[in-house]
Amino acid sequence: MAGTVRTHRALDVVDLSEGTEVTLAGWVARSRDMGGILFVDLRDASGVIQVVVDPSELPEAEQLRMEYCVAVTGTVRPRPGGTSNPDLATGDVEVGATGLEVLSPSDPLPFMVDDRHDVDELTRLEYRYLDFRRPDMAARLRARAAATNAMRQAMASLGFLEIETPTLIASTPEGARDMLVPSRLRQGSFYALPQSPQIFKQLLMVGGVERYFQFARCYRDEDFRSDRQLEFTQLDLEGAFWDEEDVRSAVEASIVAATAAVRPEASAPGFPTLTWREAIDRYGTDKPDVRFDMELTDLSEVFEGTEFRGFGGALAEGGVVKGMNAGALGLSRSGLDGLVERAKELGAAGLAWAVAEDGGSLRSPIAKFLSEAEVAGVVESLSAETDDVLLLIAGPWRSSSEILGQLRVDLGKPKGHDELAYLWVVDFPVFEETDDGGLAPAHHPFTAPHSVEEMRTDPVNALSRAYDLVLNGTELGSGSVRIHDPAVQAQVFETLGISDDEAERRFGWFLRALRYGTPPHAGFAVGFDRLMAILVGASSIRDVIPFPKTQRGVDPLTGSPSRVEEAQLEELGLDVRPEIKAAWEAD
Ligand code: ASP
């Protein structure tokens, strides 16, 4: 056997002429015994090639099992007539083995290393290295690298400088909980892992960098309610002397590049823009999926002066009546009542359904309360045709729109991601009201308001220069024009109820930096994992993150997070609370 140095990869064999001698190396993906001759599918990172082995000449072949790592020497030849495999890039050729060496055997496998078998996700994560050998996962790793490359090139060609920022930092406010790292040298003090490089990229702007980008690992210690991870990757960028238009075009360039690298068959994406208000008004969400219509319609005018108390009451309180034509859903009475239940779960006081009938009438539990003109107004405003299901809700503008918007997604969202609908949502509010009646930044506290005056006098309604990028109903990232005037920044802290002392203590160094000739600047961060999941059609971001945590924040492969030795805690000046230790013992 000609040693283990391989001369070619599986895919290269296609281009070799008959009779070429090759040494290949890879894994036994499949081995079939056909009348004493072994047909081995040998897989390496480039693909799969059929190797034909005669065990009477190469007795080592008897030991071969699935996923053994082997080297094979042999001669390239066409497959005999009629035995080509059109599903394989190398399907017209094979290698007749003259030498075989087992480089490394494999234990029996916990699951089949192919795409034909469904494998439970926990097992896949526990044996992630075997999962990577499955063609689907291998393709996702390649797609991720291709997208990273394409975006990096797009940014570099626009003159952006790739700069790393630290991951052991002082806490940055992005609205989530920080992950903390105890300091050994300064016991009792903690580093925070960055929720984003926000403050550092702004400092780079103060430092005259003008165009910065980075693939940044960010950490947010959030409960795993949905498809989130404790650590994730952003394409983070910032620029000086530019505004939202410039940011958007740089982000679009990087998105177009990633899309072309991963989904070359997809048509070049467009990037329409909606204001936040329009998005809530028409789609009931700040991340509309615009691949399907089912838009919400304001029916308040139709019901002006209505006798129907359910709607009249809401209008009298300054609310709205909103409706949506969900189309001919063909739902039974209990199916329709199920929608009412769902709306209530979402916080609605009620939801009215109506089914359009021939002749412009409505079949609905509320039909008897509506005047002819109201029925006609609803039918016309919602362009209702026979059998269409109409959903009506009354109450405050935002919550009513959002509940209907969620029903819109429940009923209309396309299953896969064959089509890619990018969308900008702009002009978000500066602040959001918190449950305890206070204000929190809708984006983060470094976001510039459209008007400082408005922010001061009417903070609840003030709009900001923040923008989100949305893809197929998922928020792909956010950014904003930043505050570059320290007085305005101090004003925001004040509105947020952060005292001068606290602002000085937490951000004094940042406010000081702003006083040294800070250029106007703006930036953005693309959630790279989410982008990848949609581009490759994965159902979860865990499928595009090489080593993700489970929904419970655990890595089943390495067992993190794990307890540490008492001595390590001591070095850090830490102790674990007795009740927690007691719980360990009970474990
Ligand atoms: N730092 C922000 C985030 O991580 C993005 C930005 O404003 O640039 O969401």
mmCIF file with all atom_site columns, C-alpha atoms in Angstrom, residues 440-514:
data_model
loop_
_atom_site.group_PDB
_atom_site.id
_atom_site.type_symbol
_atom_site.label_atom_id
_atom_site.label_alt_id
_atom_site.label_comp_id
_atom_site.label_asym_id
_atom_site.label_entity_id
_atom_site.label_seq_id
_atom_site.pdbx_PDB_ins_code
_atom_site.Cartn_x
_atom_site.Cartn_y
_atom_site.Cartn_z
_atom_site.occupancy
_atom_site.B_iso_or_equiv
_atom_site.pdbx_formal_charge
_atom_site.auth_seq_id
_atom_site.auth_comp_id
_atom_site.auth_asym_id
_atom_site.auth_atom_id
_atom_site.pdbx_PDB_model_num
ATOM 1  C CA . ALA A 1 440 ? -36.928 51.252 28.128 1.00 0.00 ? 440 ALA A CA 1
ATOM 2  C CA . PRO A 1 441 ? -35.037 51.859 24.899 1.00 0.00 ? 441 PRO A CA 1
ATOM 3  C CA . ALA A 1 442 ? -36.835 50.188 21.986 1.00 0.00 ? 442 ALA A CA 1
ATOM 4  C CA . HIS A 1 443 ? -33.421 49.535 20.396 1.00 0.00 ? 443 HIS A CA 1
ATOM 5  C CA . HIS A 1 444 ? -30.616 50.565 22.724 1.00 0.00 ? 444 HIS A CA 1
ATOM 6  C CA . PRO A 1 445 ? -29.850 53.825 24.510 1.00 0.00 ? 445 PRO A CA 1
ATOM 7  C CA . PHE A 1 446 ? -27.328 55.000 21.895 1.00 0.00 ? 446 PHE A CA 1
ATOM 8  C CA . THR A 1 447 ? -29.984 55.385 19.191 1.00 0.00 ? 447 THR A CA 1
ATOM 9  C CA . ALA A 1 448 ? -30.634 58.899 17.883 1.00 0.00 ? 448 ALA A CA 1
ATOM 10 C CA . PRO A 1 449 ? -34.183 60.257 18.034 1.00 0.00 ? 449 PRO A CA 1
ATOM 11 C CA . HIS A 1 450 ? -35.620 62.029 15.000 1.00 0.00 ? 450 HIS A CA 1
ATOM 12 C CA . SER A 1 451 ? -36.191 65.032 17.214 1.00 0.00 ? 451 SER A CA 1
ATOM 13 C CA . VAL A 1 452 ? -34.531 65.665 20.546 1.00 0.00 ? 452 VAL A CA 1
ATOM 14 C CA . GLU A 1 453 ? -37.326 68.080 21.373 1.00 0.00 ? 453 GLU A CA 1
ATOM 15 C CA . GLU A 1 454 ? -40.002 65.450 20.747 1.00 0.00 ? 454 GLU A CA 1
ATOM 16 C CA . MET A 1 455 ? -38.052 62.912 22.769 1.00 0.00 ? 455 MET A CA 1
ATOM 17 C CA . ARG A 1 456 ? -38.023 65.336 25.674 1.00 0.00 ? 456 ARG A CA 1
ATOM 18 C CA . THR A 1 457 ? -41.654 66.404 25.515 1.00 0.00 ? 457 THR A CA 1
ATOM 19 C CA . ASP A 1 458 ? -43.404 63.274 24.233 1.00 0.00 ? 458 ASP A CA 1
ATOM 20 C CA . PRO A 1 459 ? -41.070 60.332 24.832 1.00 0.00 ? 459 PRO A CA 1
ATOM 21 C CA . VAL A 1 460 ? -43.769 57.684 24.414 1.00 0.00 ? 460 VAL A CA 1
ATOM 22 C CA . ASN A 1 461 ? -44.519 58.740 20.842 1.00 0.00 ? 461 ASN A CA 1
ATOM 23 C CA . ALA A 1 462 ? -41.072 59.926 19.804 1.00 0.00 ? 462 ALA A CA 1
ATOM 24 C CA . LEU A 1 463 ? -39.609 58.133 16.792 1.00 0.00 ? 463 LEU A CA 1
ATOM 25 C CA . SER A 1 464 ? -36.022 57.071 16.433 1.00 0.00 ? 464 SER A CA 1
ATOM 26 C CA . ARG A 1 465 ? -33.597 56.692 13.568 1.00 0.00 ? 465 ARG A CA 1
ATOM 27 C CA . ALA A 1 466 ? -33.516 52.940 14.110 1.00 0.00 ? 466 ALA A CA 1
ATOM 28 C CA . TYR A 1 467 ? -34.131 50.336 11.420 1.00 0.00 ? 467 TYR A CA 1
ATOM 29 C CA . ASP A 1 468 ? -34.517 46.578 11.288 1.00 0.00 ? 468 ASP A CA 1
ATOM 30 C CA . LEU A 1 469 ? -33.912 44.166 8.465  1.00 0.00 ? 469 LEU A CA 1
ATOM 31 C CA . VAL A 1 470 ? -36.535 41.458 8.167  1.00 0.00 ? 470 VAL A CA 1
ATOM 32 C CA . LEU A 1 471 ? -36.478 38.271 6.121  1.00 0.00 ? 471 LEU A CA 1
ATOM 33 C CA . ASN A 1 472 ? -39.558 36.093 5.707  1.00 0.00 ? 472 ASN A CA 1
ATOM 34 C CA . GLY A 1 473 ? -41.048 37.328 8.963  1.00 0.00 ? 473 GLY A CA 1
ATOM 35 C CA . THR A 1 474 ? -37.840 36.949 10.983 1.00 0.00 ? 474 THR A CA 1
ATOM 36 C CA . GLU A 1 475 ? -35.887 39.894 12.352 1.00 0.00 ? 475 GLU A CA 1
ATOM 37 C CA . LEU A 1 476 ? -32.455 39.550 10.786 1.00 0.00 ? 476 LEU A CA 1
ATOM 38 C CA . GLY A 1 477 ? -30.851 42.462 12.519 1.00 0.00 ? 477 GLY A CA 1
ATOM 39 C CA . SER A 1 478 ? -31.092 46.007 13.760 1.00 0.00 ? 478 SER A CA 1
ATOM 40 C CA . GLY A 1 479 ? -29.196 49.206 13.687 1.00 0.00 ? 479 GLY A CA 1
ATOM 41 C CA . SER A 1 480 ? -29.527 52.909 14.080 1.00 0.00 ? 480 SER A CA 1
ATOM 42 C CA . VAL A 1 481 ? -28.061 56.306 13.591 1.00 0.00 ? 481 VAL A CA 1
ATOM 43 C CA . ARG A 1 482 ? -26.311 56.980 16.898 1.00 0.00 ? 482 ARG A CA 1
ATOM 44 C CA . ILE A 1 483 ? -26.298 59.873 19.240 1.00 0.00 ? 483 ILE A CA 1
ATOM 45 C CA . HIS A 1 484 ? -22.988 61.698 18.820 1.00 0.00 ? 484 HIS A CA 1
ATOM 46 C CA . ASP A 1 485 ? -23.760 64.666 21.064 1.00 0.00 ? 485 ASP A CA 1
ATOM 47 C CA . PRO A 1 486 ? -22.942 63.895 24.718 1.00 0.00 ? 486 PRO A CA 1
ATOM 48 C CA . ALA A 1 487 ? -25.704 66.244 25.902 1.00 0.00 ? 487 ALA A CA 1
ATOM 49 C CA . VAL A 1 488 ? -28.318 64.263 23.954 1.00 0.00 ? 488 VAL A CA 1
ATOM 50 C CA . GLN A 1 489 ? -26.865 61.021 25.230 1.00 0.00 ? 489 GLN A CA 1
ATOM 51 C CA . ALA A 1 490 ? -27.140 62.319 28.783 1.00 0.00 ? 490 ALA A CA 1
ATOM 52 C CA . GLN A 1 491 ? -30.747 63.346 28.031 1.00 0.00 ? 491 GLN A CA 1
ATOM 53 C CA . VAL A 1 492 ? -31.584 59.769 26.963 1.00 0.00 ? 492 VAL A CA 1
ATOM 54 C CA . PHE A 1 493 ? -30.123 58.385 30.166 1.00 0.00 ? 493 PHE A CA 1
ATOM 55 C CA . GLU A 1 494 ? -32.184 60.885 32.100 1.00 0.00 ? 494 GLU A CA 1
ATOM 56 C CA . THR A 1 495 ? -35.408 59.921 30.272 1.00 0.00 ? 495 THR A CA 1
ATOM 57 C CA . LEU A 1 496 ? -34.628 56.293 31.046 1.00 0.00 ? 496 LEU A CA 1
ATOM 58 C CA . GLY A 1 497 ? -34.459 57.183 34.681 1.00 0.00 ? 497 GLY A CA 1
ATOM 59 C CA . ILE A 1 498 ? -30.703 56.608 34.911 1.00 0.00 ? 498 ILE A CA 1
ATOM 60 C CA . SER A 1 499 ? -29.402 59.182 37.357 1.00 0.00 ? 499 SER A CA 1
ATOM 61 C CA . ASP A 1 500 ? -26.391 61.342 36.528 1.00 0.00 ? 500 ASP A CA 1
ATOM 62 C CA . ASP A 1 501 ? -24.425 59.416 39.118 1.00 0.00 ? 501 ASP A CA 1
ATOM 63 C CA . GLU A 1 502 ? -25.332 56.061 37.676 1.00 0.00 ? 502 GLU A CA 1
ATOM 64 C CA . ALA A 1 503 ? -24.715 57.275 34.117 1.00 0.00 ? 503 ALA A CA 1
ATOM 65 C CA . GLU A 1 504 ? -21.341 58.577 35.226 1.00 0.00 ? 504 GLU A CA 1
ATOM 66 C CA . ARG A 1 505 ? -20.496 55.351 37.015 1.00 0.00 ? 505 ARG A CA 1
ATOM 67 C CA . ARG A 1 506 ? -21.616 53.026 34.199 1.00 0.00 ? 506 ARG A CA 1
ATOM 68 C CA . PHE A 1 507 ? -20.902 55.081 31.107 1.00 0.00 ? 507 PHE A CA 1
ATOM 69 C CA . GLY A 1 508 ? -18.797 58.002 32.258 1.00 0.00 ? 508 GLY A CA 1
ATOM 70 C CA . TRP A 1 509 ? -15.890 56.808 30.136 1.00 0.00 ? 509 TRP A CA 1
ATOM 71 C CA . PHE A 1 510 ? -18.165 56.600 27.121 1.00 0.00 ? 510 PHE A CA 1
ATOM 72 C CA . LEU A 1 511 ? -19.727 60.021 27.644 1.00 0.00 ? 511 LEU A CA 1
ATOM 73 C CA . ARG A 1 512 ? -16.197 61.409 27.990 1.00 0.00 ? 512 ARG A CA 1
ATOM 74 C CA . ALA A 1 513 ? -15.183 59.830 24.683 1.00 0.00 ? 513 ALA A CA 1
ATOM 75 C CA . LEU A 1 514 ? -18.159 61.478 22.976 1.00 0.00 ? 514 LEU A CA 1
#
